[in-house]
Amino acid sequence: MLRFVVRRLALLVPILLGLSILLFLWVRALPGGPAEALLGERATPEAVERVRRLYGLDRPWYEQYFTWVGNLLRGDLGVSTRTQHPVLEELLRTFPATMELALTAMIFAVGVGIPLGYFAARRHGSWLDHLSVAGSLFGITIPVFFLGYMLKFVFAEKLGILPTDGRQDPLLDVVHPTGFYVLDGLVSGNLEAFADAFQHLILPGIALGTIPLAIVVRITRASVLDVLHEDYVRTAEAKGLKPATIRGRHVLRNAMLPIITIIGLQVGLLLGGAVLTETVFAFPGFGKFIADSIMARDYAVLQGFILFTAVVFVLVNLLVDIAYGLIDPRVRVA
Amino acid sequence: MSLSQAEVVLAGDSGDGAGGSLGRDAWRRLRRNPVAIAGAILVFLFVAVALLAPWLAPFPPDKPVGQVTPTSIPGPSAEHWFGLDDLGRDEFTRILWGARWSLVIGVVSLLLGMTGGLLLGLLAGAFGGVVDTVVMRFVDMVLAIPGLLFAIGVAAMLGSGLEAVMIAIAVVNVPIFARLLRGQMLAQRQSDYVLAATSVGVRRRRIVLGHILPNSLTPVIVQGTLTLATAIVDAAGLAFLGLSSNDPSIPEWGRMLADTQRYLSSAPLLAVFPGLAIIFAALGFTLLGESLREALDPKYRR
């Protein structure tokens, strides 16, 4: 098992190296060059020259690349031209919000999706099955931001039972030791703050979780259907095992493999979708920060945040591979 | 009784070509699948509206045709079926014209992305070895960046606009098509007909282009149909983030949705119409693509 993990980790190195080159080239390819992009409208020839010297842009590109990677490894992702704060600081400030939101969306997608897909497969051909197939096809085509609008309009503006935007009621007296607001409410014993932060997560969580939900339902249904017709299930039935044992140990365990892979892949979708969801709900997370940085052409932020997302995505899929290895011994040898 | 007649009798089917080629078989199953019919109708409507928008639309798409103030935006009426938008333009007209832009963005970005992906996949699949390794490591790397974020990065780099959106979506699709075609070609390389062609001395180039490539294209067609759906939704997302054209005369569904955000409480229908338009267009291609996948899958062949 350890060898398997180490080998997977080693595979990360070329991917991350390539990514760093790709993003480095991306910034070099920006229209008018990074100095002009940094200065924006203030780009007089003298100012451009000064910025070029300041950031070492007058040196050869390979030297610049190594400086950039060196800075990267020390956690220096540059400075946001919009807020004048270091990019890493902004990342650490906004990412807990998005993690909270993405986790809510994931819990919604998996918590509803696996049971729904499972029962649809068990009752293959029933109305529940047809409904889940139709619903999941419909679900993957709904634009996240449109769903967000509609949820916001119905549940926040018309019915008024959930908050319209933000992460927490600004009038609440709260402390944030961890940056995860729901957790903060719990550890500081402030149950009102906990409930409030949680309520703020419901609508954006559902909006963000709907596409993953549709995908999880589909995969679970297909995977359980496949496994139900396997010989080992028939054998288990024939030797008189209890139905609960067959379902738990034979059907679900074997059906879980493709489901876990798909769940890992959803992380990329969630981080991309967070940009749209957080914009709709004015949720001050990582995605909203990216959206605001697009308008300001804040390239250091875009570069740093996208690189960070890629690293998170790759690491999550590594964890998925490891989970795979734990569930299925065949994977470890392959 | 000839052999073919015997087969028809044995198949016990109505005799309309049961047991024909995979293509004919797939077509027959497609025509009987209500999901495929629904998808085809939606796609047909979408394409028809997109092509005929200038003749179908009752008003000009870029000029105010009625009086509006931010607090009173007239809703649907006999004259204006979907009401007016925040600038007093006819919403129904703009939805019709929007189909045109969505279709253009979807098709152009699909063609660009598919061409790029197929070329890379063809290189990797045909040559193997070092070329394959280099191409596939590149593909892995690009796939490590979540699609929408990657598209945002590319569109922002290109300085936003319709072309930027199309290129961004195309770039995101390149690795997907590359990986798909390469995988298919590797699978086909092992098959008996390639062995047969090689043994009778057919040249490598002809085997790749004349035998392996055509036989690898089926999943590419399915993927292409599904990609059209995601391209339309993603383009709307990029427009929503302000990365599309900022020309107000271009009625683009994603932007129309974004522009109405301020009027959500007074005129919620202005968000509903473009939203539903996006859903129906994307749903059409999804349904069609999914039923194509099922029809072409030999597993379901009877």
XYZ file of C-alpha atoms in Angstrom:
636
model
C 0.000 0.000 0.000
C 2.789 2.402 0.907
C 4.549 1.699 -2.380
C 1.319 2.420 -4.208
C 0.963 5.800 -2.488
C 4.578 6.749 -3.121
C 4.273 5.840 -6.797
C 1.142 7.944 -7.143
C 2.891 10.868 -5.409
C 5.826 10.581 -7.801
C 3.446 10.860 -10.742
C 2.364 14.252 -9.407
C 5.784 15.816 -9.918
C 5.744 16.031 -13.745
C 2.139 17.242 -13.734
C 2.842 20.042 -11.266
C 6.042 20.977 -13.066
C 4.216 21.180 -16.372
C 1.418 23.186 -14.804
C 3.866 25.719 -13.413
C 5.385 26.163 -16.891
C 1.931 26.478 -18.445
C 0.825 29.154 -15.987
C 4.139 30.960 -16.285
C 3.728 31.111 -20.056
C 0.108 32.171 -19.605
C 1.149 35.297 -17.740
C 3.878 36.042 -20.330
C 1.257 35.759 -23.086
C -1.088 38.323 -21.546
C -2.056 41.099 -23.923
C 0.487 43.896 -23.698
C 2.645 41.938 -21.245
C 2.400 41.700 -17.457
C 3.852 45.136 -16.742
C 1.155 46.811 -18.806
C -1.452 44.510 -17.280
C -0.285 45.479 -13.802
C -0.289 49.183 -14.525
C -3.476 49.266 -16.536
C -4.318 52.795 -17.572
C -1.277 54.250 -15.822
C 1.096 52.527 -18.275
C 3.413 55.287 -19.453
C 6.692 54.054 -21.036
C 8.692 55.121 -17.956
C 6.321 53.413 -15.557
C 6.385 50.242 -17.654
C 10.194 50.288 -17.617
C 10.247 50.778 -13.843
C 7.803 47.901 -13.232
C 9.725 45.661 -15.614
C 12.906 46.242 -13.646
C 11.102 45.927 -10.298
C 9.671 42.497 -11.138
C 12.785 41.345 -12.992
C 10.949 41.213 -16.311
C 14.033 42.545 -18.124
C 15.976 39.370 -17.323
C 15.990 36.244 -19.552
C 12.827 34.115 -19.377
C 14.426 31.010 -17.844
C 15.880 33.131 -15.043
C 12.427 34.622 -14.518
C 10.884 31.155 -14.447
C 13.231 29.889 -11.761
C 12.677 33.006 -9.678
C 8.933 32.513 -10.071
C 9.033 28.847 -9.063
C 11.375 29.683 -6.170
C 8.906 32.276 -4.922
C 6.057 29.848 -5.447
C 7.729 27.221 -3.294
C 8.146 29.783 -0.530
C 4.438 30.567 -0.761
C 4.943 33.877 -2.531
C 2.236 34.069 -5.191
C 2.659 37.770 -5.827
C 0.501 40.692 -4.806
C -3.078 41.366 -5.843
C -3.192 44.555 -7.889
C -6.786 45.094 -6.793
C -6.492 44.797 -3.018
C -2.717 45.309 -2.642
C -2.589 42.259 -0.354
C -0.396 39.195 -0.993
C -2.246 36.627 -3.096
C -1.531 33.853 -0.578
C -3.133 35.906 2.185
C -6.261 36.418 0.073
C -6.320 32.732 -0.732
C -6.116 31.690 2.918
C -8.761 34.253 3.834
C -11.308 33.227 1.185
C -10.750 29.499 0.795
C -12.348 28.329 4.084
C -15.640 29.896 2.955
C -15.544 27.989 -0.313
C -14.556 24.765 1.420
C -17.553 25.102 3.692
C -19.798 25.722 0.700
C -18.313 22.912 -1.410
C -18.655 20.473 1.497
C -22.306 21.432 1.939
C -22.895 20.910 -1.786
C -21.083 17.561 -1.683
C -23.005 16.316 1.347
C -26.224 17.294 -0.428
C -25.183 15.576 -3.659
C -23.928 12.362 -2.047
C -26.517 12.227 0.735
C -29.420 12.500 -1.693
C -27.753 11.034 -4.774
C -26.543 7.649 -3.557
C -29.850 6.580 -1.922
C -31.840 7.894 -4.880
C -29.637 6.157 -7.446
C -29.607 2.978 -5.379
C -33.379 2.752 -5.041
C -33.870 3.676 -8.689
C -31.685 0.706 -9.628
C -33.382 -1.662 -7.163
C -36.763 -0.720 -8.609
C -35.557 -0.718 -12.187
C -38.344 0.404 -14.546
C -40.543 1.870 -11.812
C -41.735 5.484 -11.730
C -38.974 6.301 -9.230
C -36.434 4.976 -11.717
C -37.854 6.971 -14.630
C -38.092 10.081 -12.485
C -34.473 9.792 -11.375
C -33.251 9.311 -14.955
C -35.275 12.278 -16.246
C -34.338 14.397 -13.241
C -30.638 13.711 -13.602
C -30.644 14.508 -17.330
C -32.458 17.746 -16.548
C -30.185 18.462 -13.581
C -26.937 18.465 -15.551
C -28.248 21.045 -18.013
C -29.395 23.664 -15.483
C -26.923 26.554 -15.390
C -25.706 26.893 -11.802
C -26.266 30.621 -11.682
C -29.807 30.349 -13.017
C -30.717 27.807 -10.361
C -29.093 30.092 -7.797
C -31.269 33.006 -8.894
C -34.425 30.950 -8.756
C -33.669 29.523 -5.296
C -32.810 32.981 -4.062
C -35.976 34.465 -5.537
C -38.332 31.826 -4.157
C -36.868 30.952 -0.755
C -35.199 34.200 0.219
C -37.168 36.964 -1.459
C -40.713 35.580 -1.753
C -40.939 33.196 1.206
C -38.275 34.933 3.280
C -37.319 31.756 5.128
C -33.615 31.809 4.243
C -31.067 34.634 3.924
C -30.513 36.120 0.440
C -26.750 36.526 0.447
C -23.482 36.663 2.343
C -22.010 34.218 4.835
C -23.345 35.555 8.080
C -25.666 38.228 9.435
C -23.328 41.228 9.850
C -25.266 42.328 12.953
C -24.301 39.191 14.875
C -21.558 39.483 17.466
C -19.221 36.643 16.501
C -15.602 35.556 16.669
C -13.804 33.540 13.980
C -10.997 31.424 15.403
C -10.962 28.944 12.478
C -12.407 30.846 9.502
C -15.028 28.133 9.041
C -18.105 30.010 10.246
C -20.247 26.978 11.071
C -17.382 25.497 13.069
C -16.646 28.879 14.667
C -20.199 29.047 15.998
C -19.775 25.619 17.564
C -16.351 26.100 19.151
C -17.215 29.502 20.558
C -20.462 28.075 21.952
C -22.486 30.648 20.009
C -25.381 28.559 18.752
C -27.113 31.514 17.147
C -24.035 32.184 15.019
C -23.808 28.495 14.149
C -27.443 28.369 13.001
C -27.072 31.610 11.067
C -23.918 30.496 9.241
C -25.578 27.192 8.427
C -28.691 28.883 7.037
C -26.490 30.989 4.770
C -25.034 27.781 3.317
C -28.302 26.055 2.393
C -29.331 27.831 -0.822
C -25.856 28.206 -2.359
C -25.091 24.635 -1.288
C -28.133 23.310 -3.142
C -27.395 25.449 -6.212
C -23.794 24.267 -6.337
C -24.669 20.670 -5.488
C -27.335 20.066 -8.122
C -25.088 19.106 -11.033
C -22.980 16.780 -8.847
C -26.258 15.360 -7.509
C -27.472 14.580 -11.015
C -24.161 12.915 -11.846
C -24.014 10.906 -8.609
C -27.585 9.628 -9.158
C -26.764 8.504 -12.682
C -23.530 6.778 -11.791
C -24.949 5.118 -8.687
C -27.949 3.821 -10.634
C -25.813 2.492 -13.497
C -23.232 1.007 -11.160
C -25.771 -0.738 -8.893
C -27.625 -2.054 -11.962
C -24.381 -3.557 -13.250
C -23.512 -5.179 -9.943
C -27.038 -6.541 -9.316
C -26.644 -8.820 -12.320
C -23.218 -10.143 -11.349
C -22.795 -13.856 -10.748
C -21.496 -13.342 -7.226
C -24.742 -11.634 -6.234
C -26.735 -14.574 -7.556
C -24.400 -16.947 -5.712
C -24.883 -15.000 -2.500
C -28.640 -15.166 -2.950
C -28.479 -18.868 -3.770
C -26.550 -19.719 -0.636
C -29.230 -17.973 1.398
C -27.424 -14.913 2.724
C -29.619 -12.327 4.371
C -30.762 -9.675 1.856
C -29.272 -6.927 4.034
C -25.873 -8.646 3.958
C -26.023 -9.060 0.189
C -26.905 -5.402 -0.290
C -24.282 -4.063 2.068
C -21.342 -6.367 1.463
C -21.773 -7.418 -2.112
C -23.830 -4.873 -4.004
C -22.973 -1.543 -2.393
C -19.304 -2.255 -1.784
C -18.686 -3.236 -5.396
C -20.890 -0.482 -6.756
C -18.961 2.124 -4.746
C -15.843 2.035 -6.952
C -17.105 4.093 -9.894
C -19.101 6.285 -7.509
C -15.970 7.253 -5.578
C -14.122 8.127 -8.770
C -16.967 10.356 -9.859
C -17.143 12.040 -6.458
C -13.448 12.890 -6.739
C -13.978 14.385 -10.169
C -16.799 16.573 -8.841
C -14.301 18.606 -6.822
C -13.162 20.344 -9.984
C -16.755 21.043 -10.921
C -17.480 22.405 -7.441
C -14.508 24.774 -7.469
C -15.437 26.049 -10.945
C -19.118 26.278 -10.051
C -18.221 28.161 -6.871
C -17.226 31.137 -9.028
C -20.801 31.359 -10.348
C -22.651 30.386 -7.159
C -20.712 32.739 -4.928
C -21.311 35.572 -7.368
C -25.083 34.994 -7.287
C -25.229 34.817 -3.486
C -22.521 37.457 -2.819
C -20.801 34.730 -0.793
C -17.369 36.063 0.131
C -15.311 33.027 -0.848
C -12.620 32.023 -3.268
C -14.938 31.991 -6.288
C -16.351 35.450 -5.679
C -12.793 36.701 -5.320
C -11.915 35.207 -8.699
C -15.001 36.756 -10.308
C -14.089 40.165 -8.921
C -10.494 39.720 -10.073
C -11.637 39.030 -13.641
C -13.259 42.451 -13.825
C -10.141 44.110 -12.416
C -7.839 42.040 -14.693
C -5.964 41.028 -11.550
C -3.695 38.461 -13.182
C -1.598 37.586 -10.131
C -4.763 36.482 -8.363
C -6.091 34.508 -11.346
C -2.759 32.774 -11.788
C -2.271 31.933 -8.128
C -5.848 30.831 -7.546
C -5.999 28.670 -10.665
C -2.682 26.995 -9.826
C -3.930 26.388 -6.310
C -7.162 24.837 -7.618
C -5.225 22.545 -9.900
C -3.084 21.379 -6.966
C -6.175 20.758 -4.819
C -7.852 18.892 -7.670
C -4.806 16.697 -8.283
C -4.431 15.948 -4.563
C -8.111 15.053 -4.189
C -7.853 12.659 -7.080
C -4.770 11.169 -5.459
C -6.854 10.580 -2.328
C -9.502 8.983 -4.529
C -6.898 6.646 -5.984
C -5.778 5.713 -2.492
C -9.364 5.117 -1.371
C -9.751 2.954 -4.444
C -6.717 0.961 -3.416
C -8.177 0.463 0.056
C -11.520 -0.794 -1.253
C -10.275 -2.808 -4.183
C -7.070 -4.815 -3.662
C -6.711 -5.308 -7.429
C -5.898 -1.631 -7.916
C -2.880 -1.778 -5.624
C -1.046 -4.216 -7.857
C -1.978 -2.699 -11.190
C -35.075 -20.374 -48.775
C -31.966 -18.255 -48.921
C -29.796 -17.677 -45.905
C -30.802 -14.057 -45.433
C -34.476 -14.983 -45.394
C -33.752 -17.621 -42.811
C -32.103 -15.044 -40.638
C -35.093 -12.749 -40.811
C -37.395 -15.578 -39.814
C -35.091 -16.651 -37.007
C -34.804 -13.110 -35.698
C -38.584 -13.163 -35.419
C -38.702 -9.415 -35.899
C -41.067 -7.449 -38.102
C -38.498 -7.852 -40.842
C -37.509 -4.191 -41.191
C -33.829 -4.934 -41.404
C -33.222 -6.632 -38.069
C -29.643 -7.747 -37.744
C -28.378 -5.163 -40.239
C -25.213 -3.163 -39.863
C -24.488 -1.437 -36.556
C -25.334 1.906 -38.128
C -28.719 0.809 -39.463
C -29.456 -1.020 -36.253
C -28.624 2.079 -34.215
C -30.806 4.258 -36.438
C -33.733 1.887 -35.965
C -33.385 1.938 -32.190
C -32.949 5.706 -32.204
C -36.231 6.208 -34.061
C -38.105 4.079 -31.514
C -36.633 5.817 -28.472
C -38.942 8.555 -27.157
C -35.982 10.243 -25.425
C -34.192 10.544 -28.760
C -37.317 11.946 -30.416
C -37.733 14.536 -27.654
C -34.076 15.527 -27.985
C -34.314 15.749 -31.761
C -37.395 17.969 -31.556
C -35.708 20.324 -29.098
C -32.551 20.488 -31.220
C -34.590 21.044 -34.375
C -36.555 23.885 -32.738
C -33.377 25.472 -31.414
C -31.600 25.345 -34.758
C -34.701 26.540 -36.639
C -35.156 29.509 -34.311
C -31.455 30.324 -34.565
C -31.530 30.288 -38.383
C -34.880 32.060 -38.774
C -34.546 34.589 -35.918
C -34.540 37.683 -38.184
C -37.822 36.575 -39.802
C -39.511 35.200 -36.676
C -38.718 38.098 -34.386
C -41.522 40.692 -34.242
C -39.269 43.610 -33.171
C -35.654 44.772 -33.610
C -33.439 43.112 -30.969
C -31.355 46.165 -30.102
C -33.847 49.057 -29.986
C -36.294 50.100 -27.247
C -39.903 49.501 -28.317
C -41.682 50.627 -25.157
C -41.422 52.791 -22.051
C -39.780 51.312 -18.955
C -38.443 52.609 -15.636
C -36.406 50.546 -13.174
C -39.473 50.173 -10.928
C -42.008 49.313 -13.610
C -40.963 46.831 -16.277
C -44.058 45.644 -18.170
C -44.531 41.879 -18.089
C -45.945 39.646 -20.832
C -48.784 41.095 -22.939
C -50.501 40.345 -26.234
C -48.080 42.598 -28.058
C -44.915 41.666 -26.172
C -45.214 37.938 -25.377
C -42.337 37.856 -22.903
C -42.630 41.522 -21.838
C -39.928 44.142 -22.131
C -36.426 44.073 -20.703
C -34.824 46.696 -18.470
C -33.982 48.890 -21.477
C -37.445 48.624 -23.039
C -36.511 46.047 -25.688
C -38.798 43.180 -26.631
C -37.722 40.166 -24.572
C -39.240 37.576 -26.943
C -37.237 39.011 -29.845
C -34.057 38.903 -27.809
C -34.622 35.292 -26.750
C -35.070 34.326 -30.432
C -31.899 36.153 -31.473
C -30.080 34.681 -28.479
C -30.562 31.196 -29.963
C -28.480 32.348 -32.914
C -25.579 33.453 -30.719
C -25.737 30.307 -28.604
C -25.690 28.135 -31.704
C -22.761 30.030 -33.212
C -20.764 29.919 -29.968
C -21.585 26.251 -29.416
C -20.783 25.081 -32.940
C -17.637 27.162 -33.443
C -16.154 26.230 -30.081
C -17.042 22.575 -30.625
C -15.442 22.511 -34.084
C -12.299 24.267 -32.856
C -11.946 22.083 -29.775
C -12.767 18.882 -31.616
C -10.308 19.598 -34.431
C -7.520 20.368 -31.976
C -8.326 17.357 -29.829
C -8.648 14.984 -32.759
C -5.326 16.097 -34.218
C -3.565 15.543 -30.886
C -5.354 12.244 -30.337
C -4.535 11.109 -33.856
C -0.866 11.931 -33.344
C -0.756 10.028 -30.062
C -2.805 7.110 -31.303
C -1.065 6.717 -34.646
C 2.553 7.071 -33.565
C 2.528 5.794 -29.993
C 5.829 5.735 -28.106
C 7.399 9.088 -27.258
C 4.798 11.136 -29.158
C 2.050 9.388 -27.241
C 3.758 9.984 -23.894
C 4.357 13.676 -24.555
C 0.821 14.309 -25.797
C -0.823 12.383 -22.998
C 1.236 14.046 -20.261
C 0.181 17.392 -21.718
C -3.441 16.246 -21.699
C -3.199 15.074 -18.067
C -1.751 18.405 -17.098
C -4.476 20.453 -18.723
C -7.175 18.186 -17.311
C -5.821 18.938 -13.840
C -7.292 22.423 -14.116
C -11.055 22.461 -13.530
C -12.759 23.224 -16.870
C -14.648 26.376 -16.026
C -11.672 27.941 -14.224
C -9.446 27.112 -17.160
C -11.924 28.718 -19.527
C -12.059 31.794 -17.287
C -8.281 32.045 -17.375
C -8.105 31.706 -21.155
C -10.956 34.139 -21.811
C -9.463 36.688 -19.420
C -6.103 36.341 -21.149
C -7.684 36.950 -24.532
C -9.332 40.078 -23.182
C -12.989 38.905 -23.239
C -15.433 39.083 -26.132
C -17.312 36.489 -28.162
C -14.144 35.156 -29.828
C -12.472 34.847 -26.422
C -15.411 32.807 -25.120
C -15.370 30.505 -28.147
C -11.624 29.931 -27.956
C -11.726 29.412 -24.192
C -14.411 26.731 -24.445
C -12.618 25.120 -27.376
C -9.327 24.944 -25.470
C -11.016 23.249 -22.536
C -12.426 20.582 -24.865
C -9.159 19.806 -26.658
C -7.764 17.382 -24.037
C -11.133 15.631 -23.691
C -11.321 14.802 -27.408
C -7.621 13.979 -27.583
C -7.889 11.416 -24.809
C -11.093 9.932 -26.247
C -9.766 9.430 -29.765
C -6.430 8.071 -28.584
C -8.117 5.520 -26.355
C -10.392 4.410 -29.187
C -7.505 4.127 -31.622
C -5.453 2.053 -29.199
C -8.416 -0.286 -28.797
C -8.925 -0.558 -32.556
C -5.233 -1.267 -33.143
C -5.622 -4.651 -31.468
C -8.553 -5.690 -33.618
C -8.505 -8.444 -36.219
C -9.243 -6.292 -39.240
C -6.122 -4.207 -38.565
C -4.088 -7.385 -38.295
C -5.650 -8.557 -41.555
C -4.903 -5.279 -43.323
C -1.319 -5.331 -42.038
C -0.773 -8.908 -43.171
C -1.920 -8.208 -46.721
C 0.579 -5.356 -46.816
C -1.622 -2.246 -46.562
C 0.515 0.756 -45.777
C 0.569 2.148 -42.257
C -0.814 5.520 -43.244
C -3.733 3.921 -45.004
C -4.434 1.623 -42.084
C -4.518 4.560 -39.680
C -6.528 6.963 -41.833
C -8.671 4.463 -43.727
C -9.383 1.796 -41.116
C -8.568 2.782 -37.539
C -9.728 6.412 -37.636
C -13.221 5.864 -39.120
C -13.863 3.021 -36.710
C -12.821 5.181 -33.747
C -15.150 8.062 -34.529
C -18.417 6.744 -33.051
C -17.779 7.878 -29.460
C -16.423 11.155 -30.828
C -19.816 11.891 -32.402
C -21.574 11.119 -29.131
C -19.124 13.257 -27.178
C -19.520 16.068 -29.704
C -23.294 16.159 -29.233
C -22.924 16.245 -25.452
C -20.193 18.873 -25.711
C -22.562 21.184 -27.577
C -24.796 21.136 -24.504
C -21.995 21.950 -22.087
C -20.596 24.572 -24.463
C -23.912 26.437 -24.434
C -24.148 26.303 -20.636
C -20.488 27.251 -20.149
C -20.719 30.125 -22.607
C -23.656 31.444 -20.599
C -21.545 31.122 -17.453
C -18.661 33.074 -18.957
C -21.076 35.747 -20.206
C -22.555 35.882 -16.710
C -19.072 36.649 -15.348
C -18.682 39.493 -17.841
C -16.203 37.681 -20.076
C -18.328 37.745 -23.201
C -18.905 40.638 -25.548
C -19.891 43.872 -23.826
C -21.822 45.053 -26.860
C -25.366 45.606 -25.505
C -26.903 45.015 -28.926
C -25.843 41.343 -28.844
C -28.629 39.394 -27.159
C -26.748 36.582 -25.481
C -28.674 34.398 -23.001
C -26.036 34.291 -20.274
C -25.576 38.020 -20.381
C -29.301 38.668 -20.448
C -29.531 36.635 -17.249
C -26.667 38.524 -15.634
C -28.094 41.904 -16.649
C -31.440 41.220 -14.991
C -29.915 40.442 -11.609
C -30.745 43.919 -10.326
C -34.395 43.544 -11.286
C -34.837 40.069 -9.865
C -37.475 41.103 -7.336
C -39.460 43.407 -9.652
C -39.195 41.434 -12.911
C -38.215 37.821 -12.136
C -39.515 36.614 -15.506
C -36.642 38.403 -17.231
C -34.348 35.850 -15.581
C -36.689 32.925 -16.197
C -36.891 33.247 -20.000
C -33.175 33.182 -20.836
C -32.627 30.564 -18.132
C -35.241 28.249 -19.615
C -33.912 28.922 -23.106
C -30.445 27.759 -22.017
C -31.897 24.683 -20.305
C -34.008 23.614 -23.305
C -31.186 24.080 -25.799
C -28.746 22.155 -23.607
C -31.355 19.508 -22.783
C -31.999 18.862 -26.483
C -28.357 18.071 -27.186
C -27.998 16.068 -23.962
C -31.015 13.865 -24.714
C -29.899 13.344 -28.283
C -26.321 12.579 -27.244
C -27.346 10.151 -24.508
C -29.702 8.226 -26.776
C -27.067 8.170 -29.520
C -24.622 6.687 -27.031
C -27.132 4.012 -26.080
C -28.095 3.273 -29.694
C -24.483 2.911 -30.800
C -23.455 0.787 -27.841
C -23.202 -2.834 -29.063
C -23.989 -3.943 -25.496
C -27.636 -3.008 -26.046
C -27.828 -4.727 -29.438
C -30.327 -7.507 -29.693
